[in-house]
CSV table of C-alpha atoms and ligand atoms in Angstrom, one decimal:
chain,number,residue,atom,x,y,z
A,1,MET,CA,5.9,187.3,146.1
A,2,GLU,CA,5.7,187.9,149.9
A,3,ASN,CA,6.3,190.7,152.2
A,4,ASN,CA,7.8,193.1,148.9
A,5,ARG,CA,6.6,196.7,148.9
A,6,VAL,CA,6.4,197.0,145.3
A,7,CYS,CA,4.2,193.8,145.3
A,8,GLU,CA,1.9,194.8,147.9
A,9,LEU,CA,1.3,198.5,146.6
A,10,LEU,CA,0.2,197.1,143.6
A,11,ASN,CA,-1.0,194.4,144.2
A,12,ILE,CA,0.9,192.1,141.4
A,13,ASP,CA,3.1,188.8,141.6
A,14,TYR,CA,6.9,190.0,140.6
A,15,PRO,CA,8.0,193.4,141.6
A,16,ILE,CA,9.1,194.4,137.9
A,17,PHE,CA,8.7,197.1,135.7
A,18,GLN,CA,9.1,196.9,131.6
A,19,GLY,CA,10.7,200.4,130.8
A,20,ALA,CA,8.4,203.0,129.0
A,21,MET,CA,9.9,203.3,125.5
A,22,ALA,CA,8.7,206.0,123.3
A,23,TRP,CA,7.4,205.1,119.9
A,24,ILE,CA,7.8,201.2,121.2
A,25,ALA,CA,5.8,200.6,124.6
A,26,ASP,CA,2.6,199.6,123.4
A,27,ALA,CA,-0.5,198.3,124.4
A,28,SER,CA,0.9,194.6,123.4
A,29,LEU,CA,4.5,194.6,124.8
A,30,ALA,CA,2.7,196.1,128.3
A,31,ALA,CA,-0.5,193.8,128.9
A,32,ALA,CA,2.2,190.8,128.4
A,33,VAL,CA,3.9,191.8,130.6
A,34,SER,CA,1.1,192.6,132.7
A,35,GLU,CA,-0.3,189.5,132.7
A,36,ALA,CA,3.1,187.8,133.3
A,37,GLY,CA,2.4,189.1,136.9
A,38,GLY,CA,4.6,192.0,136.4
A,39,ILE,CA,3.9,195.8,135.3
A,40,GLY,CA,3.7,196.6,131.5
A,41,ILE,CA,3.7,200.9,131.1
A,42,ILE,CA,2.7,202.3,127.5
A,43,THR,CA,4.9,205.4,126.5
A,44,GLY,CA,2.7,208.1,127.2
A,45,ALA,CA,5.2,210.3,124.6
A,46,ALA,CA,2.8,210.0,122.2
A,47,PRO,CA,-0.8,211.7,120.3
A,48,THR,CA,-3.0,212.0,122.8
A,49,GLU,CA,-5.4,209.8,120.8
A,50,TRP,CA,-2.9,206.8,120.2
A,51,VAL,CA,-2.4,206.6,124.5
A,52,LYS,CA,-5.9,206.6,124.7
A,53,GLU,CA,-6.5,203.5,122.2
A,54,GLN,CA,-3.5,202.0,123.9
A,55,ILE,CA,-5.0,202.2,127.2
A,56,ARG,CA,-8.1,200.8,125.7
A,57,GLU,CA,-6.2,198.2,123.6
A,58,ALA,CA,-4.3,196.7,126.7
A,59,LYS,CA,-7.6,196.8,128.8
A,60,LYS,CA,-8.5,194.1,126.4
A,61,LEU,CA,-5.3,191.8,126.5
A,62,THR,CA,-5.3,191.8,130.3
A,63,LYS,CA,-7.5,192.7,133.3
A,64,LYS,CA,-4.0,193.2,135.3
A,65,PRO,CA,-2.8,196.4,136.5
A,66,PHE,CA,-0.6,198.4,134.6
A,67,GLY,CA,1.0,202.0,133.9
A,68,VAL,CA,0.9,205.0,131.7
A,69,ASN,CA,4.6,206.8,131.0
A,70,ILE,CA,4.1,210.5,131.7
A,71,MET,CA,7.1,213.1,130.1
A,72,LEU,CA,6.5,215.8,131.9
A,73,MET,CA,8.2,218.0,129.5
A,74,SER,CA,6.5,217.0,126.3
A,75,GLU,CA,3.5,218.8,125.0
A,76,ASN,CA,0.9,216.8,125.7
A,77,ALA,CA,1.5,216.3,129.2
A,78,GLU,CA,-1.7,217.7,130.9
A,79,GLU,CA,-4.2,216.0,128.4
A,80,ILE,CA,-2.5,212.9,129.2
A,81,ALA,CA,-2.4,213.4,132.9
A,82,GLU,CA,-6.0,214.0,132.1
A,83,LEU,CA,-6.6,211.0,130.2
A,84,VAL,CA,-5.0,208.4,132.7
A,85,CYS,CA,-7.6,209.4,135.4
A,86,THR,CA,-10.8,209.6,132.7
A,87,GLU,CA,-9.7,205.9,131.8
A,88,LYS,CA,-8.9,205.0,135.0
A,89,VAL,CA,-5.2,203.9,134.7
A,90,SER,CA,-4.1,202.2,138.0
A,91,ILE,CA,-0.4,203.6,137.4
A,92,VAL,CA,1.8,206.6,136.4
A,93,THR,CA,4.9,206.2,136.2
A,94,THR,CA,7.1,210.6,135.2
A,95,GLY,CA,9.8,211.6,133.5
A,96,ALA,CA,11.4,214.2,132.4
A,97,GLY,CA,10.0,217.2,135.8
A,98,SER,CA,8.3,217.0,138.7
A,99,PRO,CA,4.5,215.6,138.9
A,100,GLY,CA,3.8,217.7,142.1
A,101,LYS,CA,1.0,219.8,140.4
A,102,TYR,CA,-0.8,216.3,138.8
A,103,MET,CA,-0.3,214.6,142.3
A,104,GLU,CA,-3.2,215.5,144.4
A,105,LYS,CA,-5.8,215.2,141.5
A,106,TRP,CA,-3.5,211.3,140.3
A,107,LYS,CA,-4.2,210.1,144.2
A,108,SER,CA,-7.8,211.4,144.3
A,109,ASN,CA,-8.3,208.4,141.7
A,110,ASN,CA,-6.5,206.2,143.2
A,111,ILE,CA,-3.7,206.4,140.8
A,112,LYS,CA,-0.2,205.6,142.3
A,113,VAL,CA,2.4,207.4,141.4
A,114,ILE,CA,6.1,206.6,140.8
A,115,PRO,CA,8.7,208.7,139.1
A,116,VAL,CA,11.9,208.2,137.6
A,117,VAL,CA,15.1,209.9,139.0
A,118,ALA,CA,18.3,210.0,138.6
A,119,SER,CA,19.8,211.2,141.8
A,120,VAL,CA,19.3,211.2,145.5
A,121,ALA,CA,18.1,215.4,145.5
A,122,LEU,CA,15.2,214.6,143.1
A,123,ALA,CA,14.1,211.0,144.7
A,124,LYS,CA,13.6,213.2,147.9
A,125,ARG,CA,11.8,215.6,146.8
A,126,MET,CA,9.5,212.8,144.7
A,127,GLU,CA,8.8,211.5,147.9
A,128,LYS,CA,8.3,215.4,149.9
A,129,ALA,CA,5.5,215.5,146.5
A,130,GLY,CA,3.9,212.1,147.7
A,131,ALA,CA,5.0,209.3,145.6
A,132,HIS,CA,4.3,206.1,145.9
A,133,ALA,CA,7.5,204.7,145.1
A,134,ILE,CA,10.5,205.7,143.3
A,135,ILE,CA,12.6,204.4,140.0
A,136,ALA,CA,16.0,204.8,139.9
A,137,GLU,CA,17.7,205.1,137.1
A,138,GLY,CA,21.1,204.7,136.5
A,139,THR,CA,23.3,206.1,133.5
A,140,GLU,CA,23.8,202.3,132.0
A,141,SER,CA,20.6,202.5,130.5
A,142,GLY,CA,18.8,203.2,127.2
A,143,GLY,CA,17.6,206.1,126.3
A,144,HIS,CA,17.9,209.6,128.5
A,145,VAL,CA,20.1,208.8,130.9
A,146,GLY,CA,21.6,210.7,134.1
A,147,GLN,CA,25.4,210.7,135.2
A,148,LEU,CA,25.3,208.2,138.5
A,149,THR,CA,25.5,203.8,137.7
A,150,THR,CA,23.0,201.9,138.9
A,151,MET,CA,25.8,200.0,141.7
A,152,ALA,CA,26.4,204.1,143.0
A,153,LEU,CA,23.0,205.8,143.1
A,154,ILE,CA,20.1,202.7,144.5
A,155,PRO,CA,22.1,202.3,148.0
A,156,GLN,CA,22.5,206.2,148.4
A,157,VAL,CA,18.6,206.8,147.1
A,158,VAL,CA,17.6,203.7,149.3
A,159,ASP,CA,19.4,205.3,152.7
A,160,ALA,CA,17.6,209.0,151.5
A,161,VAL,CA,13.8,208.1,151.3
A,162,ASN,CA,11.3,205.8,153.1
A,163,ILE,CA,9.4,204.9,150.1
A,164,PRO,CA,10.4,201.6,148.1
A,165,VAL,CA,12.7,202.1,145.0
A,166,ILE,CA,12.7,200.5,142.3
A,167,ALA,CA,16.5,199.7,140.6
A,168,ALA,CA,16.8,200.6,136.8
A,169,GLY,CA,19.8,200.7,134.5
A,170,GLY,CA,21.6,197.9,133.4
A,171,ILE,CA,19.1,195.2,134.7
A,172,GLY,CA,19.3,191.9,132.3
A,173,ASP,CA,19.0,189.0,134.4
A,174,GLY,CA,18.9,186.9,137.5
A,175,ARG,CA,21.6,188.7,139.0
A,176,GLY,CA,20.4,192.3,138.4
A,177,VAL,CA,17.8,191.9,140.4
A,178,ALA,CA,19.5,189.9,142.9
A,179,ALA,CA,22.3,192.7,142.9
A,180,SER,CA,19.4,195.8,142.9
A,181,PHE,CA,18.5,193.7,145.6
A,182,MET,CA,21.0,193.7,147.8
A,183,LEU,CA,21.6,197.4,147.5
A,184,GLY,CA,18.0,198.2,149.2
A,185,ALA,CA,16.3,198.0,145.9
A,186,GLU,CA,12.6,196.7,146.4
A,187,GLY,CA,12.0,196.1,142.4
A,188,VAL,CA,13.3,196.7,138.7
A,189,GLN,CA,12.4,198.1,136.0
A,190,VAL,CA,14.7,196.6,131.9
A,191,GLY,CA,14.1,198.4,129.0
A,192,THR,CA,16.8,196.9,126.9
A,193,ARG,CA,15.5,193.4,127.4
A,194,PHE,CA,11.9,193.8,127.2
A,195,LEU,CA,13.2,195.6,123.8
A,196,VAL,CA,13.2,191.7,122.0
A,197,ALA,CA,10.6,189.9,124.0
A,198,LYS,CA,8.5,188.2,121.3
A,199,GLU,CA,5.3,190.6,122.2
A,200,CYS,CA,7.7,194.1,121.4
A,201,THR,CA,6.7,195.2,118.2
A,202,VAL,CA,9.8,197.6,117.3
A,203,SER,CA,10.9,196.9,114.4
A,204,GLN,CA,13.4,193.5,113.9
A,205,ASN,CA,16.6,195.0,112.5
A,206,TYR,CA,16.5,197.2,115.9
A,207,LYS,CA,15.5,193.5,118.2
A,208,ASP,CA,18.8,192.0,115.5
A,209,LYS,CA,20.9,194.6,116.6
A,210,ILE,CA,20.1,194.2,120.2
A,211,LEU,CA,21.0,190.8,120.1
A,212,LYS,CA,23.9,190.9,118.2
A,213,ALA,CA,25.4,194.3,120.9
A,214,LYS,CA,28.2,193.4,122.3
A,215,ASP,CA,29.1,194.9,125.9
A,216,ILE,CA,30.9,198.1,123.8
A,217,ASP,CA,28.7,198.8,121.8
A,218,THR,CA,26.4,201.6,123.3
A,219,GLU,CA,27.8,205.3,123.6
A,220,VAL,CA,25.8,208.6,125.6
A,221,THR,CA,25.1,210.8,122.8
A,222,GLY,CA,23.8,214.9,123.0
A,223,LYS,CA,25.5,215.8,126.5
A,224,SER,CA,26.2,218.9,125.2
A,225,THR,CA,22.5,219.9,124.5
A,226,GLY,CA,21.8,218.7,128.0
A,227,HIS,CA,19.8,215.6,127.3
A,228,PRO,CA,22.2,212.5,126.8
A,229,VAL,CA,21.1,209.8,125.2
A,230,ARG,CA,22.7,206.0,124.9
A,231,VAL,CA,22.6,204.8,122.1
A,232,ILE,CA,24.1,201.5,120.2
A,233,LYS,CA,26.8,203.1,117.5
A,234,ASN,CA,26.2,203.7,113.6
A,235,LYS,CA,25.9,206.1,111.0
A,236,LEU,CA,23.6,208.7,112.6
A,237,SER,CA,25.7,208.3,116.4
A,238,ARG,CA,29.1,208.5,114.8
A,239,THR,CA,27.8,211.6,112.4
A,240,TYR,CA,26.4,213.6,116.1
A,241,ALA,CA,29.3,212.7,118.0
A,242,LYS,CA,31.3,214.9,115.5
A,243,LEU,CA,29.5,217.3,115.2
A,244,GLU,CA,29.2,217.7,118.8
A,245,LYS,CA,33.2,217.5,119.1
A,246,GLU,CA,33.1,220.2,116.3
A,247,GLY,CA,31.0,222.2,118.5
A,248,VAL,CA,28.1,223.2,115.8
A,249,SER,CA,24.6,224.3,117.6
A,250,VAL,CA,22.0,222.7,120.1
A,251,GLU,CA,19.4,223.7,117.6
A,252,GLU,CA,21.6,221.4,114.4
A,253,LEU,CA,22.4,219.1,116.7
A,254,GLU,CA,18.4,218.8,117.7
A,255,LYS,CA,17.3,218.4,113.8
A,256,LEU,CA,19.4,215.7,113.7
A,257,GLY,CA,18.5,214.0,116.2
A,258,ALA,CA,14.5,214.8,115.7
A,259,GLY,CA,12.8,211.7,114.8
A,260,ALA,CA,15.2,209.1,115.1
A,261,LEU,CA,13.9,207.0,117.0
A,262,ARG,CA,11.5,206.5,115.1
A,263,LYS,CA,13.2,206.0,112.1
A,264,ALA,CA,14.6,203.1,114.4
A,265,ALA,CA,12.0,201.7,115.5
A,266,VAL,CA,9.3,201.8,113.1
A,267,GLU,CA,10.6,202.7,110.2
A,268,GLY,CA,14.2,199.5,111.2
A,269,ASP,CA,16.4,202.3,109.7
A,270,MET,CA,19.5,201.7,111.2
A,271,ASP,CA,22.1,203.5,109.6
A,272,ASN,CA,19.9,207.0,109.9
A,273,GLY,CA,18.0,205.8,113.0
A,274,SER,CA,18.6,206.4,116.8
A,275,ILE,CA,19.0,202.6,118.1
A,276,MET,CA,18.5,203.9,121.7
A,277,SER,CA,19.6,200.5,124.5
A,278,GLY,CA,21.5,200.1,127.8
A,279,GLN,CA,24.8,199.0,127.9
A,280,ILE,CA,23.3,195.5,128.9
A,281,ALA,CA,22.6,194.5,125.3
A,282,GLY,CA,25.4,192.2,125.6
A,283,LEU,CA,24.0,189.7,127.7
A,284,VAL,CA,20.8,189.5,125.8
A,285,ASN,CA,20.7,187.5,122.9
A,286,LYS,CA,17.5,185.7,123.0
A,287,GLU,CA,14.0,186.4,121.7
A,288,GLN,CA,11.4,185.5,124.5
A,289,THR,CA,8.1,185.9,125.6
A,290,SER,CA,7.2,188.5,128.3
A,291,LYS,CA,6.6,185.9,131.1
A,292,GLU,CA,9.5,183.8,129.9
A,293,ILE,CA,11.7,186.4,130.3
A,294,ILE,CA,10.5,187.6,133.7
A,295,GLU,CA,9.9,183.6,135.4
A,296,GLU,CA,13.9,183.0,134.3
A,297,MET,CA,14.4,186.5,135.8
A,298,PHE,CA,13.1,185.5,139.2
A,299,LYS,CA,14.1,181.8,138.9
A,300,GLU,CA,17.9,182.5,138.7
A,301,ALA,CA,17.4,185.6,141.2
A,302,ASP,CA,15.8,183.4,143.9
A,303,GLU,CA,18.7,181.2,143.3
A,304,ARG,CA,21.3,183.6,144.1
A,305,PHE,CA,19.4,185.1,146.6
A,306,ASN,CA,16.6,183.3,147.5
A,307,LEU,CA,13.5,186.3,146.9
A,308,PHE,CA,10.7,183.6,147.3
A,309,GLY,CA,12.2,182.3,150.3
A,310,GLY,CA,12.5,179.1,148.3
A,311,LYS,CA,9.2,179.1,147.3
A,312,HIS,CA,9.5,179.9,143.8
A,313,GLU,CA,8.4,177.3,141.1
B,1,FMN,C1,14.6,202.0,123.9
B,1,FMN,C2,14.3,203.1,124.3
B,1,FMN,C3,13.6,204.1,125.3
B,1,FMN,C4,13.1,204.8,126.2
B,1,FMN,N1,12.7,205.7,126.4
B,1,FMN,C5,11.4,206.2,127.8
B,1,FMN,C6,11.2,206.9,127.5
B,1,FMN,O1,10.4,207.4,126.4
B,1,FMN,N2,10.7,207.3,128.8
B,1,FMN,C7,11.8,206.9,130.2
B,1,FMN,O2,10.9,207.3,131.0
B,1,FMN,N3,12.1,205.7,130.2
B,1,FMN,C8,12.9,205.6,128.5
B,1,FMN,N4,13.3,204.8,128.6
B,1,FMN,C9,14.1,203.5,130.0
B,1,FMN,C10,13.3,202.3,130.1
B,1,FMN,O3,11.9,203.1,131.2
B,1,FMN,C11,14.1,202.1,131.3
B,1,FMN,O4,14.1,202.5,132.7
B,1,FMN,C12,15.4,201.4,131.0
B,1,FMN,O5,15.6,201.5,129.0
B,1,FMN,C13,16.0,200.6,132.2
B,1,FMN,O6,17.4,200.1,131.8
B,1,FMN,P1,17.3,199.2,130.6
B,1,FMN,O7,17.7,199.4,129.1
B,1,FMN,O8,19.3,199.0,131.0
B,1,FMN,O9,17.1,197.7,130.4
B,1,FMN,C14,13.5,203.6,127.1
B,1,FMN,C15,15.0,203.0,127.4
B,1,FMN,C16,14.9,202.5,126.5
B,1,FMN,C17,16.1,201.0,125.6
């Protein structure tokens, strides 16, 4: 895309990121998205050795740039922060905290740093800390969520910072891309729709849940623990919500949630697993390759918003 700061910054064709997804976003998905002209992201919320293998595997699958997501609160954050330098990863997205202390090192290793934020205050802090761009994520999204909707968050963040803003949360087709650009974003990050990409290795049961989901099928649990998460309603989420209402301790709730995403994503357990998903799942109803998803989204956006100046084919 011409005259787009995200494409220029990262040397890519389409300003779209595949959002990091713990237990899910591996080399297969990330490389497919990057190969199609976007940015694939490998989850860094995993053992360091696994992340290293995935980076090396992705490099075999594509010569194009891809990223690694670092959850700054995780135990091995320090190790992953080092790993992206030694493995020469070109992009890092961060969550759960401030990447300030790693910034100099990453920058001297030529890494583009793009934190995920859910508020104007954090966006400003990240810009000051030296971030190259920012991903602003609305509460419609799957996984851990903030309070503001994408519609309200994006224009406020866009007004508050000078670096490019990438919109996330609730973007599932070309209309979502066009709307994000209307709000001032210069790129999008998509999670839920990529869950059903052919190259996504999440369990088929998980994919089927996304494909069948309706608009009102997600809910947010964990508000009382300070770590709210959007999931598709199931046996686990109902138990969790009930216990939360009864006021059980945070420790007990955390015990119930521990390992639950893995159960759903890897084992395909749709009763006791945590089926993280965004509200846009109701719109996601076909399995496609990552390339088809990206091309379809931008063709549709272009028709509505002339993103490519009519040059998209
Ligand atoms: C199953 C799932 C797991 C996720 N895990 C993470 C994660 O580990 N780290 C992170 O920064 N974001 C995570 N996210 C958020 C995505 O990276 C992305 O920002 C979000 O899905 C965008 O909203 P959407 O789902 O409406 O497309 C997750 C999302 C989903 C659906």
